[in-house]
Tab-separated table of C-alpha atoms and ligand atoms in Angstrom:
chain	number	residue	atom	x	y	z
A	1317	MET	CA	8.517	49.310	-0.987
A	1318	ASN	CA	7.654	50.557	2.493
A	1319	ILE	CA	4.816	52.532	4.097
A	1320	GLN	CA	6.673	55.845	3.699
A	1321	GLN	CA	6.947	55.227	-0.039
A	1322	ILE	CA	3.227	54.493	-0.192
A	1323	ILE	CA	2.483	57.741	1.635
A	1324	ASN	CA	4.698	59.684	-0.802
A	1325	ARG	CA	3.359	57.947	-3.922
A	1326	ASN	CA	2.302	59.839	-7.011
A	1327	MET	CA	-1.462	60.325	-7.049
A	1328	ASP	CA	-1.662	62.376	-10.235
A	1329	PRO	CA	-2.808	60.111	-13.099
A	1330	SER	CA	-1.503	62.546	-15.734
A	1331	LEU	CA	2.024	61.866	-14.418
A	1332	MET	CA	1.606	58.074	-14.496
A	1333	LYS	CA	3.509	57.211	-17.623
A	1334	GLU	CA	4.230	53.576	-16.766
A	1335	HIS	CA	2.217	50.900	-18.579
A	1336	GLY	CA	2.180	48.236	-15.887
A	1337	LYS	CA	0.917	44.701	-16.138
A	1338	ILE	CA	0.639	42.028	-13.455
A	1339	PRO	CA	3.364	39.457	-14.293
A	1340	TRP	CA	1.069	36.595	-15.296
A	1341	ASP	CA	4.161	34.801	-16.629
A	1342	ASP	CA	5.744	34.621	-13.164
A	1343	PRO	CA	5.677	30.894	-12.248
A	1344	GLN	CA	4.178	31.461	-8.770
A	1345	ILE	CA	1.532	33.941	-9.920
A	1346	SER	CA	0.812	31.688	-12.895
A	1347	ARG	CA	0.325	28.667	-10.603
A	1348	ARG	CA	-2.055	30.600	-8.361
A	1349	MET	CA	-3.801	32.176	-11.361
A	1350	LEU	CA	-4.610	28.735	-12.761
A	1351	ARG	CA	-6.859	28.179	-9.715
A	1352	GLU	CA	-8.716	31.373	-10.657
A	1353	HIS	CA	-9.072	30.279	-14.293
A	1354	LEU	CA	-10.623	26.976	-13.231
A	1355	SER	CA	-12.802	28.360	-10.438
A	1356	GLN	CA	-16.537	27.830	-10.928
A	1357	ARG	CA	-17.370	30.425	-8.260
A	1358	TYR	CA	-16.973	33.523	-10.432
A	1359	ASP	CA	-15.966	34.761	-13.896
A	1360	ALA	CA	-12.623	36.322	-12.932
A	1361	ALA	CA	-9.609	35.058	-14.906
A	1362	SER	CA	-11.815	32.983	-17.226
A	1363	ARG	CA	-15.550	32.540	-17.526
A	1364	ARG	CA	-17.261	29.590	-15.899
A	1365	THR	CA	-17.809	26.483	-18.015
A	1366	LYS	CA	-21.529	27.076	-18.650
A	1367	LEU	CA	-20.877	30.433	-20.335
A	1368	ILE	CA	-17.751	29.273	-22.184
A	1369	LYS	CA	-19.841	26.492	-23.758
A	1370	LYS	CA	-22.322	29.093	-25.056
A	1371	HIS	CA	-19.464	31.194	-26.459
A	1372	VAL	CA	-17.879	28.194	-28.149
A	1373	ASP	CA	-21.250	27.259	-29.684
A	1374	TRP	CA	-21.568	30.745	-31.172
A	1375	ILE	CA	-18.011	30.724	-32.507
A	1376	HIS	CA	-18.510	27.282	-34.063
A	1377	HIS	CA	-21.967	27.855	-35.582
A	1378	PHE	CA	-21.998	31.562	-36.384
A	1379	VAL	CA	-18.377	32.663	-36.836
A	1380	LEU	CA	-17.071	29.467	-38.451
A	1381	ALA	CA	-20.366	28.370	-40.060
A	1382	ASP	CA	-19.819	24.797	-38.753
A	1383	GLN	CA	-16.803	24.380	-41.070
A	1384	PRO	CA	-13.720	22.548	-39.716
A	1385	SER	CA	-11.200	25.347	-39.245
A	1386	LYS	CA	-7.679	26.092	-38.125
A	1387	ILE	CA	-7.836	28.374	-35.085
A	1388	LEU	CA	-5.195	30.393	-33.239
A	1389	ASP	CA	-6.180	31.285	-29.650
A	1390	LEU	CA	-4.070	34.201	-28.352
A	1391	GLY	CA	-3.731	34.464	-24.566
A	1392	CYS	CA	-5.401	31.040	-24.466
A	1393	GLY	CA	-4.917	30.530	-20.704
A	1394	PRO	CA	-5.656	26.892	-19.760
A	1395	GLY	CA	-7.285	26.276	-23.160
A	1396	LEU	CA	-10.884	26.455	-21.969
A	1397	TYR	CA	-12.072	27.772	-25.355
A	1398	SER	CA	-9.682	26.028	-27.744
A	1399	SER	CA	-10.098	22.576	-26.164
A	1400	ARG	CA	-13.873	22.825	-26.621
A	1401	LEU	CA	-13.492	24.128	-30.168
A	1402	ALA	CA	-11.284	21.104	-30.900
A	1403	GLU	CA	-14.127	18.863	-29.694
A	1404	PHE	CA	-16.195	20.375	-32.543
A	1405	GLY	CA	-13.536	19.152	-35.001
A	1406	HIS	CA	-11.392	22.277	-35.295
A	1407	GLU	CA	-7.601	22.230	-35.242
A	1408	CYS	CA	-6.378	24.645	-32.569
A	1409	GLU	CA	-3.170	26.310	-31.470
A	1410	GLY	CA	-2.934	28.350	-28.300
A	1411	ILE	CA	-0.228	30.761	-27.179
A	1412	ASP	CA	0.133	32.042	-23.627
A	1413	PHE	CA	3.084	33.103	-21.482
A	1414	SER	CA	1.622	31.626	-18.281
A	1415	PRO	CA	3.595	28.398	-17.690
A	1416	ALA	CA	0.989	26.748	-15.435
A	1417	SER	CA	-1.852	27.445	-17.872
A	1418	ILE	CA	0.072	26.063	-20.833
A	1419	GLU	CA	1.056	22.952	-18.911
A	1420	TYR	CA	-2.573	22.390	-17.889
A	1421	ALA	CA	-3.860	22.947	-21.450
A	1422	SER	CA	-1.229	20.651	-22.996
A	1423	THR	CA	-1.863	17.863	-20.482
A	1424	LYS	CA	-5.633	17.993	-21.067
A	1425	ALA	CA	-5.143	17.996	-24.854
A	1426	ILE	CA	-2.964	14.875	-24.664
A	1427	GLN	CA	-5.338	13.113	-22.237
A	1428	LYS	CA	-8.369	13.850	-24.424
A	1429	LYS	CA	-6.467	13.299	-27.715
A	1430	LEU	CA	-7.492	16.731	-28.983
A	1431	ALA	CA	-6.110	18.402	-32.103
A	1432	CYS	CA	-4.635	21.197	-29.967
A	1433	VAL	CA	-1.084	22.449	-29.652
A	1434	TYR	CA	-0.160	24.877	-26.887
A	1435	ARG	CA	2.898	27.101	-26.876
A	1436	HIS	CA	4.470	28.848	-23.914
A	1437	GLU	CA	5.410	32.173	-25.523
A	1438	ASP	CA	4.811	35.891	-25.335
A	1439	ILE	CA	2.347	36.888	-28.050
A	1440	ARG	CA	4.330	40.073	-28.670
A	1441	THR	CA	7.351	38.082	-29.831
A	1442	ALA	CA	5.957	34.660	-30.812
A	1443	ASN	CA	5.870	33.513	-34.407
A	1444	TYR	CA	2.143	32.917	-34.975
A	1445	GLY	CA	2.524	30.616	-37.989
A	1446	VAL	CA	0.297	30.809	-41.077
A	1447	ASP	CA	-2.885	29.549	-42.741
A	1448	PHE	CA	-5.325	30.112	-39.892
A	1449	ASP	CA	-9.048	30.541	-40.570
A	1450	LEU	CA	-9.581	32.314	-37.259
A	1451	VAL	CA	-7.402	34.203	-34.803
A	1452	MET	CA	-9.242	34.813	-31.535
A	1453	PHE	CA	-8.294	36.898	-28.519
A	1454	VAL	CA	-10.997	36.967	-25.838
A	1455	PHE	CA	-11.772	38.365	-22.396
A	1456	SER	CA	-10.425	41.910	-22.727
A	1457	GLU	CA	-6.709	41.141	-22.577
A	1458	PHE	CA	-6.103	43.001	-25.853
A	1459	ASN	CA	-6.581	46.336	-24.051
A	1460	THR	CA	-3.890	45.573	-21.478
A	1461	PHE	CA	-1.220	45.982	-24.157
A	1462	GLU	CA	0.375	49.302	-25.008
A	1463	PRO	CA	-1.030	50.642	-28.305
A	1464	GLU	CA	2.216	49.841	-30.190
A	1465	ASP	CA	2.014	46.217	-29.019
A	1466	ALA	CA	-1.708	46.085	-29.799
A	1467	CYS	CA	-0.892	47.174	-33.377
A	1468	LEU	CA	1.843	44.563	-33.563
A	1469	ILE	CA	-0.536	41.810	-32.385
A	1470	LEU	CA	-3.080	42.815	-35.040
A	1471	ALA	CA	-0.414	42.918	-37.750
A	1472	LYS	CA	0.902	39.479	-36.750
A	1473	SER	CA	-2.652	38.107	-36.645
A	1474	PHE	CA	-3.273	39.451	-40.136
A	1475	GLN	CA	-0.134	37.700	-41.393
A	1476	ALA	CA	-1.160	34.442	-39.714
A	1477	LEU	CA	-4.569	34.320	-41.424
A	1478	LYS	CA	-5.474	32.830	-44.785
A	1479	PRO	CA	-7.017	35.344	-47.202
A	1480	GLY	CA	-10.656	35.530	-46.128
A	1481	GLY	CA	-9.749	34.392	-42.594
A	1482	LYS	CA	-11.200	36.224	-39.606
A	1483	ILE	CA	-10.028	37.851	-36.425
A	1484	LEU	CA	-12.275	37.847	-33.356
A	1485	LEU	CA	-11.495	40.243	-30.509
A	1486	GLU	CA	-13.494	40.520	-27.312
A	1487	VAL	CA	-12.760	43.931	-25.817
A	1488	PRO	CA	-14.046	46.281	-23.111
A	1489	SER	CA	-15.986	49.395	-24.099
A	1490	PHE	CA	-14.407	52.808	-23.540
A	1491	ASP	CA	-16.899	53.446	-20.708
A	1492	ALA	CA	-16.079	50.148	-19.000
A	1493	VAL	CA	-12.368	51.031	-18.940
A	1494	GLU	CA	-13.120	54.531	-17.647
A	1495	GLN	CA	-15.244	52.991	-14.871
A	1496	LEU	CA	-12.381	50.653	-14.020
A	1497	GLY	CA	-10.123	53.670	-13.553
A	1498	ASN	CA	-12.683	55.446	-11.383
A	1499	GLN	CA	-13.305	52.582	-8.947
A	1500	PRO	CA	-13.040	53.532	-5.282
A	1501	SER	CA	-10.054	52.336	-3.253
A	1502	VAL	CA	-10.692	49.111	-1.343
A	1503	TRP	CA	-8.697	46.668	0.717
A	1504	TYR	CA	-9.182	42.991	1.402
A	1505	SER	CA	-7.465	40.151	3.223
A	1506	GLU	CA	-6.594	36.659	1.976
A	1507	LYS	CA	-5.371	33.580	3.823
A	1508	ASN	CA	-3.729	32.706	0.529
A	1509	GLY	CA	-4.608	34.078	-2.861
A	1510	LEU	CA	-3.385	35.285	-6.219
A	1511	PHE	CA	-0.555	37.404	-4.822
A	1512	SER	CA	0.839	35.067	-2.158
A	1513	ASP	CA	0.575	31.645	-0.554
A	1514	GLU	CA	0.951	33.426	2.809
A	1515	PRO	CA	-1.739	35.498	4.560
A	1516	TYR	CA	-1.774	39.043	3.171
A	1517	LEU	CA	-3.619	42.325	2.974
A	1518	CYS	CA	-4.155	43.883	-0.430
A	1519	LEU	CA	-4.807	47.613	-0.745
A	1520	THR	CA	-6.097	48.544	-4.171
A	1521	GLU	CA	-6.554	51.935	-5.799
A	1522	SER	CA	-7.478	52.981	-9.317
A	1523	PHE	CA	-6.854	56.029	-11.463
A	1524	TRP	CA	-8.217	57.283	-14.758
A	1525	ASN	CA	-5.640	59.036	-16.932
A	1526	GLU	CA	-8.018	61.030	-19.088
A	1527	GLU	CA	-5.385	62.411	-21.429
A	1528	ASP	CA	-4.084	58.980	-22.455
A	1529	ALA	CA	-7.403	57.142	-21.823
A	1530	ILE	CA	-5.776	54.574	-19.543
A	1531	ALA	CA	-7.152	52.955	-16.376
A	1532	ILE	CA	-4.404	52.288	-13.846
A	1533	GLU	CA	-4.998	49.795	-11.038
A	1534	ARG	CA	-2.470	49.487	-8.236
A	1535	TYR	CA	-2.314	46.588	-5.788
A	1536	TYR	CA	-0.176	46.971	-2.648
A	1537	VAL	CA	0.386	43.519	-1.154
A	1538	ILE	CA	1.358	43.379	2.526
A	1539	GLU	CA	2.365	39.892	3.623
A	1540	GLU	CA	2.467	38.855	7.255
A	1541	THR	CA	6.018	37.532	6.988
A	1542	ASN	CA	7.561	40.039	4.546
A	1543	LYS	CA	8.628	43.578	5.448
A	1544	ASP	CA	8.694	44.603	1.796
A	1545	ILE	CA	5.355	45.666	0.394
A	1546	ASN	CA	4.921	44.424	-3.173
A	1547	LEU	CA	3.324	46.733	-5.697
A	1548	TYR	CA	1.580	45.358	-8.788
A	1549	ILE	CA	0.223	47.667	-11.468
A	1550	ASN	CA	-2.263	46.818	-14.194
A	1551	CYS	CA	-3.072	49.269	-16.985
A	1552	THR	CA	-5.950	49.040	-19.437
A	1553	GLN	CA	-6.079	51.183	-22.564
A	1554	ALA	CA	-9.515	52.517	-23.564
A	1555	TYR	CA	-10.484	52.783	-27.231
A	1556	GLU	CA	-13.554	54.339	-28.792
A	1557	GLU	CA	-15.248	52.161	-31.436
A	1558	SER	CA	-13.863	54.446	-34.137
A	1559	GLN	CA	-10.336	53.832	-32.818
A	1560	PHE	CA	-10.853	50.070	-32.934
A	1561	ILE	CA	-11.959	50.468	-36.550
A	1562	SER	CA	-8.805	52.491	-37.333
A	1563	LEU	CA	-6.598	49.900	-35.655
A	1564	MET	CA	-8.242	47.095	-37.618
A	1565	LYS	CA	-8.073	48.926	-40.926
A	1566	SER	CA	-4.449	49.869	-40.369
A	1567	ALA	CA	-3.598	46.204	-39.877
A	1568	GLY	CA	-5.284	45.440	-43.221
A	1569	PHE	CA	-8.627	44.095	-41.981
A	1570	ARG	CA	-11.941	44.829	-43.685
A	1571	ASP	CA	-15.635	43.974	-43.104
A	1572	ILE	CA	-15.356	45.084	-39.483
A	1573	ASP	CA	-18.474	44.105	-37.534
A	1574	PHE	CA	-19.439	44.625	-33.902
A	1575	TYR	CA	-21.474	42.187	-31.791
A	1576	PRO	CA	-22.826	42.755	-28.292
A	1577	SER	CA	-21.258	39.592	-26.839
A	1578	LEU	CA	-19.702	36.207	-27.564
A	1579	THR	CA	-23.187	34.719	-27.798
A	1580	GLY	CA	-24.132	37.271	-30.440
A	1581	SER	CA	-26.924	38.656	-28.276
A	1582	GLN	CA	-27.115	41.362	-25.641
A	1583	ASN	CA	-24.782	40.650	-22.761
A	1584	GLN	CA	-26.624	39.220	-19.759
A	1585	GLN	CA	-23.606	39.772	-17.530
A	1586	LEU	CA	-23.397	43.527	-18.187
A	1587	ASP	CA	-19.621	43.129	-18.139
A	1588	GLY	CA	-19.007	46.041	-20.508
A	1589	MET	CA	-17.401	43.907	-23.209
A	1590	PHE	CA	-18.259	43.519	-26.863
A	1591	VAL	CA	-16.933	41.588	-29.837
A	1592	ILE	CA	-15.259	42.736	-33.042
A	1593	ILE	CA	-14.965	40.418	-36.028
A	1594	ALA	CA	-13.081	41.425	-39.161
A	1595	SER	CA	-11.733	39.679	-42.250
A	1596	LYS	CA	-8.332	39.583	-43.830
A	1597	SER	CA	-8.280	41.843	-46.816
A	1598	THR	CA	-6.247	41.031	-49.868
A	1599	ALA	CA	-4.305	44.304	-49.731
A	1600	GLU	CA	-1.696	43.749	-47.043
A	1601	GLU	CA	-1.441	47.220	-45.674
A	1602	ARG	CA	-0.152	47.096	-42.124
A	1603	ARG	CA	0.664	50.669	-41.318
A	1604	CYS	CA	-0.766	51.299	-37.890
A	1605	SER	CA	-1.876	54.622	-36.518
A	1606	ILE	CA	-4.729	55.565	-34.209
B	3013	SAM	C1	-7.998	37.162	-18.947
B	3013	SAM	S1	-6.993	35.771	-19.288
B	3013	SAM	C2	-8.014	34.931	-20.465
B	3013	SAM	C3	-7.592	33.518	-20.746
B	3013	SAM	C4	-8.439	32.784	-21.793
B	3013	SAM	N1	-8.472	33.480	-23.054
B	3013	SAM	C5	-9.843	32.584	-21.273
B	3013	SAM	O1	-10.723	33.402	-21.578
B	3013	SAM	O2	-10.050	31.597	-20.558
B	3013	SAM	C6	-5.713	36.499	-20.313
B	3013	SAM	C7	-4.607	35.555	-20.688
B	3013	SAM	O3	-3.674	36.274	-21.502
B	3013	SAM	C8	-2.374	35.839	-21.170
B	3013	SAM	N2	-1.406	36.865	-21.578
B	3013	SAM	C9	-1.344	38.147	-21.169
B	3013	SAM	N3	-0.310	38.777	-21.756
B	3013	SAM	C10	0.305	37.872	-22.552
B	3013	SAM	C11	1.433	37.915	-23.404
B	3013	SAM	N4	2.156	39.039	-23.556
B	3013	SAM	N5	1.777	36.792	-24.084
B	3013	SAM	C12	1.063	35.643	-23.927
B	3013	SAM	N6	-0.017	35.543	-23.126
B	3013	SAM	C13	-0.402	36.641	-22.451
B	3013	SAM	C14	-2.427	35.625	-19.666
B	3013	SAM	O4	-1.388	34.785	-19.219
B	3013	SAM	C15	-3.811	35.018	-19.506
B	3013	SAM	O5	-3.762	33.617	-19.577
């Protein structure tokens, strides 16, 4: 796109019907994103190791009651959770469509001889397999899917679990998503970063589509050597707690509990996320409506 197209862009969130997502599966973005996942400077793509260790402790002791379990990690990234869960004796599978993350996770699992298998697939279309004790999906990614896909992911997770198995979702609160959509516009420069290996400027703006409860973030990337301005869009769907409960129930889950964080206690980071844990019911009702 060019500057004229930016000037003429739609600024009315009620007319923004696209459900955009940054292409994390693009090999170049994936390669650059891996750096962000592994960075110990901030909790951006993944949390830093110190916090992940606390989360893994809670999952092992509280959620899995120290019992060796079969775990499916959706959107596993470079396997920072599943590899540590495997060190506690669990058998893990991870699915992610980011090629660099899956390669990193697989290499580490082989090097450390971990009981982990990683698959490079899209969780909307992947076959999840069966007989899992836990399906986990952390760090808010669930809300970046369109509601139909979110329902599909829950239904597939339900199918993948043993009776009595659990799903663990870490999701953003409705207010956190609304705040995301109401962020002020900012711009920043990078010598090289997530969007390019070349120097670039990134202009970002956010919108809150109140009617559909969606936060829309737009990133306009202006590279020094490229006349075309690249636009990336990321949408996040907001759900009230009651809507999460409906989604879970529609997928067949029962015993739906909420926790303030992945350590079980009040979030120190004030990141606006919370945790939902539910069990597989025996009645396999998967009709999904919110
Ligand atoms: C915020 S990151 C979290 C990664 C990891 N769970 C962690 O906390 O370290 C979200 C992950 O979801 C993956 N992802 C997003 N959409 C996906 C899809 N449709 N299929 C598979 N993976 C997906 C991304 O590639 C990314 O690795």
